[in-house]
Tab-separated table of C-alpha atoms in Angstrom:
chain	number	residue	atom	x	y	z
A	113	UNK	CA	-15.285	7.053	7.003
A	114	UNK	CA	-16.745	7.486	10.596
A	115	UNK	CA	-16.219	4.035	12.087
A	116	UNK	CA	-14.729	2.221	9.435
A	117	UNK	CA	-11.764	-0.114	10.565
A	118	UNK	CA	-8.703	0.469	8.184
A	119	UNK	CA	-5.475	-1.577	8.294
A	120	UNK	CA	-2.716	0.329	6.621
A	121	UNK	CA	1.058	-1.462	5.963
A	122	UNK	CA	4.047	0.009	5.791
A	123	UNK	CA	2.694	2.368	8.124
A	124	UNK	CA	5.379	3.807	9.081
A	125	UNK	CA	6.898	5.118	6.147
A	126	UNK	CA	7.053	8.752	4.395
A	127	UNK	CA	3.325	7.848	2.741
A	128	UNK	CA	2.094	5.238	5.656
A	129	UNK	CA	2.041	8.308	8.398
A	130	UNK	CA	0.344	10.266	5.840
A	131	UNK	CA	-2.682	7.811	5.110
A	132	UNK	CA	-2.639	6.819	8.561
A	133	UNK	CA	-3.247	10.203	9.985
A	134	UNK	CA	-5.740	11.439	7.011
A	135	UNK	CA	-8.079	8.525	8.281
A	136	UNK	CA	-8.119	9.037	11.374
A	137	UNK	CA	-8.812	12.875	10.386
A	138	UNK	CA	-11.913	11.184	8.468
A	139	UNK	CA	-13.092	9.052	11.774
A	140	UNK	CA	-11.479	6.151	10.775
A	141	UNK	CA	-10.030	3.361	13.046
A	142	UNK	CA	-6.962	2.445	12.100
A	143	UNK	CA	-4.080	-0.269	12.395
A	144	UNK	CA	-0.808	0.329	11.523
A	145	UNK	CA	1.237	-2.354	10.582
A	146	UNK	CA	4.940	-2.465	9.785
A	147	UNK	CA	8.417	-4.133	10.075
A	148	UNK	CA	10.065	-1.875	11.830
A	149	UNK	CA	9.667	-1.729	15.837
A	150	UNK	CA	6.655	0.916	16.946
A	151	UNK	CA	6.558	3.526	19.675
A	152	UNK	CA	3.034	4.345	18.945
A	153	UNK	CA	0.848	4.196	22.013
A	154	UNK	CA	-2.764	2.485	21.393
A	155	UNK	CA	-5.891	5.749	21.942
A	156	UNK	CA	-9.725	4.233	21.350
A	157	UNK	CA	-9.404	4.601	17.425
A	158	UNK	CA	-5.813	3.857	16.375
A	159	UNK	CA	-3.036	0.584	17.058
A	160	UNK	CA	0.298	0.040	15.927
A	161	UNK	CA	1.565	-3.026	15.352
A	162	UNK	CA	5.482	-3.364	14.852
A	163	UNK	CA	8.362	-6.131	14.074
A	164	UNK	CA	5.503	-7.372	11.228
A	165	UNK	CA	7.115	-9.545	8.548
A	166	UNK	CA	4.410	-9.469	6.055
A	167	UNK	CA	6.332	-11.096	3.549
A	168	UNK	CA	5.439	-14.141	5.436
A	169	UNK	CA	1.904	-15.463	5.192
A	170	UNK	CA	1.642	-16.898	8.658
A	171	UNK	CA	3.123	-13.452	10.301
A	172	UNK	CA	0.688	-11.321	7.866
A	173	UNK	CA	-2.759	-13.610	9.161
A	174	UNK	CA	-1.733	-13.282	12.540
A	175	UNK	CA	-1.553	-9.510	12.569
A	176	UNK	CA	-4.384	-9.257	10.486
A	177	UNK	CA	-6.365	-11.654	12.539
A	178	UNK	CA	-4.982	-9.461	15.431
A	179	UNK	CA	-6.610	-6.281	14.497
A	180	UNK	CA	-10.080	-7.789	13.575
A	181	UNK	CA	-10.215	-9.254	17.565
A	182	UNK	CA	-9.182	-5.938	18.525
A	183	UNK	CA	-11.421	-3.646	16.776
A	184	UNK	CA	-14.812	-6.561	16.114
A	185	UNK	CA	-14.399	-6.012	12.161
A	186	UNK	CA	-12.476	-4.860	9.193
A	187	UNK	CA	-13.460	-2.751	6.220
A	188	UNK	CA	-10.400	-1.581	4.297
A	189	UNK	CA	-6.221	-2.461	3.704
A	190	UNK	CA	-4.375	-0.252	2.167
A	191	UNK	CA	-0.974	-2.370	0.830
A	192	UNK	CA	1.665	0.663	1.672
A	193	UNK	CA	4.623	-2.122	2.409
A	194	UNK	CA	7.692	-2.376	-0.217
A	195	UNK	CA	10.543	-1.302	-1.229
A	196	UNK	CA	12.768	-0.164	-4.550
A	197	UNK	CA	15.988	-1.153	-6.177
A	198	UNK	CA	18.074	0.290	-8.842
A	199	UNK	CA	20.514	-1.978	-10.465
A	200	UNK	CA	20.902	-2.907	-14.013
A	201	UNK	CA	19.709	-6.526	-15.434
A	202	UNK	CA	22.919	-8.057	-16.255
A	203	UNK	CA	25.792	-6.578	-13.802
A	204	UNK	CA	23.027	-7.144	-11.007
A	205	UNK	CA	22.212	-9.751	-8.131
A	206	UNK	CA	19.423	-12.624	-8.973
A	207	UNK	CA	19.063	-11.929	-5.129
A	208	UNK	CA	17.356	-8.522	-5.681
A	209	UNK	CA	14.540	-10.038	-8.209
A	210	UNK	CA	13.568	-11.725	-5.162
A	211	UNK	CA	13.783	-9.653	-2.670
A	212	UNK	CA	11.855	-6.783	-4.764
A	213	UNK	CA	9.625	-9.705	-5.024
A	214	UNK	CA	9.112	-10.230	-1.451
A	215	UNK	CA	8.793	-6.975	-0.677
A	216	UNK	CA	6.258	-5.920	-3.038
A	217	UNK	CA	4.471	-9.084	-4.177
A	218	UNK	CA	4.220	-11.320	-0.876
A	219	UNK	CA	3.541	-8.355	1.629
A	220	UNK	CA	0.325	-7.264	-0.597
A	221	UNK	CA	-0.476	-10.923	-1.507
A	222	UNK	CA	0.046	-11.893	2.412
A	223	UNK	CA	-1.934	-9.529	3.912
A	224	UNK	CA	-4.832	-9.095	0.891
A	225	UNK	CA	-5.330	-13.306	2.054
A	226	UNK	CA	-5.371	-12.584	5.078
A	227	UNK	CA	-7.823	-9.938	5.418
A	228	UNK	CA	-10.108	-11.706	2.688
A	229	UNK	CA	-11.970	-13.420	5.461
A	230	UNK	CA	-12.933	-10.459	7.579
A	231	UNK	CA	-13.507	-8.216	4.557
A	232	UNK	CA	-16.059	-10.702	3.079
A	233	UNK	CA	-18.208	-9.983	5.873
A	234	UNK	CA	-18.299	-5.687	5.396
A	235	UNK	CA	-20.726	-3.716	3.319
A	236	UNK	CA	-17.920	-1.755	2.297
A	237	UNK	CA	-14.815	-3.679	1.843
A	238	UNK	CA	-12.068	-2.386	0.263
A	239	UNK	CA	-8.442	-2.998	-1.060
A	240	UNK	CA	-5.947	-0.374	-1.943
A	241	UNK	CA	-2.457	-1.374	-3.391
A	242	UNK	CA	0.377	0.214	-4.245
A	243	UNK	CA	1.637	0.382	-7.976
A	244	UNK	CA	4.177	2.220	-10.084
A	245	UNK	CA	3.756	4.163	-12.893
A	246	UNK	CA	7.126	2.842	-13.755
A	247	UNK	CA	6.095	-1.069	-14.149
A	248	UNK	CA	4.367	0.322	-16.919
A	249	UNK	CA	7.423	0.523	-18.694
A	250	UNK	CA	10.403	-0.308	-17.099
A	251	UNK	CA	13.433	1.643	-17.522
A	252	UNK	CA	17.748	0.814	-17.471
A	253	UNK	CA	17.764	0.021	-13.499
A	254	UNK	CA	14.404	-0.458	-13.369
A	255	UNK	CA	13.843	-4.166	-13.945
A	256	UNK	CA	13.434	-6.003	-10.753
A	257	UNK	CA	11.338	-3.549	-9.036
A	258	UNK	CA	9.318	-2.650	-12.163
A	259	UNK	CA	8.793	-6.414	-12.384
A	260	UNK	CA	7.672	-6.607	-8.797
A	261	UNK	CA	5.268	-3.694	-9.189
A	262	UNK	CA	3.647	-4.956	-12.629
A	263	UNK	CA	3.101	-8.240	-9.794
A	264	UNK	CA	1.147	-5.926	-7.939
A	265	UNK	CA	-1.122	-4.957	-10.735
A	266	UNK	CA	-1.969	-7.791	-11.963
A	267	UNK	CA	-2.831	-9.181	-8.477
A	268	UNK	CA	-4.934	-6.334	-8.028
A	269	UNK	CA	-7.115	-7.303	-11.683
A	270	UNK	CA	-7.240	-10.642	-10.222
A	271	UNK	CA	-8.392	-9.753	-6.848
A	272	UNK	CA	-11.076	-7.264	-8.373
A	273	UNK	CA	-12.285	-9.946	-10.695
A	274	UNK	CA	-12.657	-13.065	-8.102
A	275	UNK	CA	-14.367	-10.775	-5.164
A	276	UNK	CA	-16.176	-8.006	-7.375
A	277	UNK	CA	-19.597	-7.109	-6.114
A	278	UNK	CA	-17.880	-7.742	-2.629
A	279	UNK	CA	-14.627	-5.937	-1.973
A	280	UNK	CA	-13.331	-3.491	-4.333
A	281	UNK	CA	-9.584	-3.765	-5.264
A	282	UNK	CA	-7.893	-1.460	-6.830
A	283	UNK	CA	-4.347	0.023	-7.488
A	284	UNK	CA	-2.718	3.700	-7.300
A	285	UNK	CA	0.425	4.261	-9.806
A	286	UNK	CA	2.760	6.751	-8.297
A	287	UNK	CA	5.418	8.398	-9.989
A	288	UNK	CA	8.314	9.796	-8.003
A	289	UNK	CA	6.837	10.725	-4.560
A	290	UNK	CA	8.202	14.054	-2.794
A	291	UNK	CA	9.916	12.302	0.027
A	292	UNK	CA	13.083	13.297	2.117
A	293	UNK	CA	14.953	10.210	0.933
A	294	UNK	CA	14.032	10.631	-2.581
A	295	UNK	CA	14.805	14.510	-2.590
A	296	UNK	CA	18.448	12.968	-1.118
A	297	UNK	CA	19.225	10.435	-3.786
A	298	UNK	CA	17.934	12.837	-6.416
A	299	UNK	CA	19.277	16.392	-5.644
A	300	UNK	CA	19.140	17.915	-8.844
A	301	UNK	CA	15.388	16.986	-9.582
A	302	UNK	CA	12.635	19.556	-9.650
A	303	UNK	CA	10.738	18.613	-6.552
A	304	UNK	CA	7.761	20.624	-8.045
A	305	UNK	CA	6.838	17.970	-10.434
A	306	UNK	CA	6.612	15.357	-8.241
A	307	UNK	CA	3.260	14.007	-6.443
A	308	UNK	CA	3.213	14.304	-2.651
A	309	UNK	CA	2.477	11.809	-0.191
A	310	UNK	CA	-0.588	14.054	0.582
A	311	UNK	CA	-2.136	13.915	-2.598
A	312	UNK	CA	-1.345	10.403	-2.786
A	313	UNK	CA	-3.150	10.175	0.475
A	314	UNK	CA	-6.495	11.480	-1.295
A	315	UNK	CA	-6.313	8.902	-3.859
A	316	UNK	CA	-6.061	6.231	-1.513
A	317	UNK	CA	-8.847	7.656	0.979
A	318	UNK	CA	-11.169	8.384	-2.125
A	319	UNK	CA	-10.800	4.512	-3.261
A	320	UNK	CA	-11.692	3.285	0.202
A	321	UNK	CA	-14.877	5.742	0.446
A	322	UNK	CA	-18.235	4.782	-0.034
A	323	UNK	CA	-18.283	7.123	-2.816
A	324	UNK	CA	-15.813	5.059	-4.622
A	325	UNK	CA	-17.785	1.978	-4.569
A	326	UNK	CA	-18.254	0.610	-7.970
A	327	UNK	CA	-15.018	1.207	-8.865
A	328	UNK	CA	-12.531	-2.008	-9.099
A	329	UNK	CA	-9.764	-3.763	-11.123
A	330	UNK	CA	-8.357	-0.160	-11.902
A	331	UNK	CA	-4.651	1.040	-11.741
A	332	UNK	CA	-5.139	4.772	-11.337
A	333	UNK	CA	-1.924	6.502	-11.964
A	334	UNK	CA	-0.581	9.358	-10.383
A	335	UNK	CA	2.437	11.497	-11.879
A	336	UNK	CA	2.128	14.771	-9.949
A	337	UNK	CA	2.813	17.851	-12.258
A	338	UNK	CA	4.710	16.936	-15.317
């Protein structure tokens, strides 16, 4: 990945720092983009761009835009952003549909448009979403995110078909990911099972690798060790 200009979203979250520090381990440049404020000072091969609503389009291009002046190209986004909701179909708020929506649907859709332009233009462009492996089938609780994440696969099949043979798109399927918030909500899991924002990490890195390059329009799920 020497070279290669990566934009990563949701970069600061429990899987964001992870991807965003295994590129750079791989001689990546990388952008980080996210909503929350950064701290991050700017070195030769990494930015971080903060208060980034990419659930709106104009917002998502500009940041996008942004890191293409600053680093003279993009090769790869990896669609980190989103967010989950439990709360059952009928005793629930219309409100979350779209905010799951917004969260997972428009910040992938925002900045996959955005970077469309400058991705055209690399030998090795790449998209990386993120799925669920629980839009799949959706579950009591489960219905407005797993709604919003089937969104996300089917954008990524219809990304993969309109640009194939010139940026790869494809989707990882997590299952529960060993985080520190998820451990807290869930206390009485078996952490064991679960897949770690590490190995997530290698997924993601392996789909935006030269070696990965004829493979598009997949949803690769990962469920740790069930």
């Amino acid at each position: 990945m020497d070279g290669k200009v990566v934009v990563v979203t949701g970069a600061s979250g429990a899987l964001g720092r992870v991807v965003v520090e295994a590129a750079l381990a791989r001689g990546a440049r990388v952008a980080g983009l996210d909503y929350a404020a950064s701290q991050i000072p700017a070195t030769a091969n990494r930015i971080a761009l903060g208060d980034v609503d990419l659930s709106d389009a104009a917002e998502a291009t500009k940041a996008i835009d942004a890191v293409a002046a600053h680093f003279g190209r993009l090769d790869a986004l990896v669609n980190i952003a989103g967010g989950f909701a439990f709360e059952a179909v009928a005793e629930g708020d219309p409100a979350t549909w779209q905010h799951m929506y917004a969260l997972n649907v428009l910040t992938a859709l925002n900045a996959s448009r955005a970077a469309i332009p400058h991705l055209a233009v690399s030998a090795s462009a790449r998209i990386v979403n993120i799925g669920a492996i629980g839009a799949l089938q959706a579950g009591a609780g489960m219905g407005a995110y797993a709604a919003s994440k089937a969104g996300v696969h089917r954008l990524t099949e219809a990304l993969a078909a309109e640009w194939k043979g010139k940026i790869t798109v494809n989707a990882v399927l997590p299952s529960i990911i060993d985080t520190t918030a998820n451990r807290a909500s869930m206390p009485k899991a078996d952490f064991a099972k679960w897949v770690t924002p590490q190995e997530l990490a290698e997924v993601i890195l392996f789909l935006v690798s030269d070696t990965a390059s004829a493979v598009t329009g997949a949803l690769l799920p990962v469920s740790g060790r069930v």
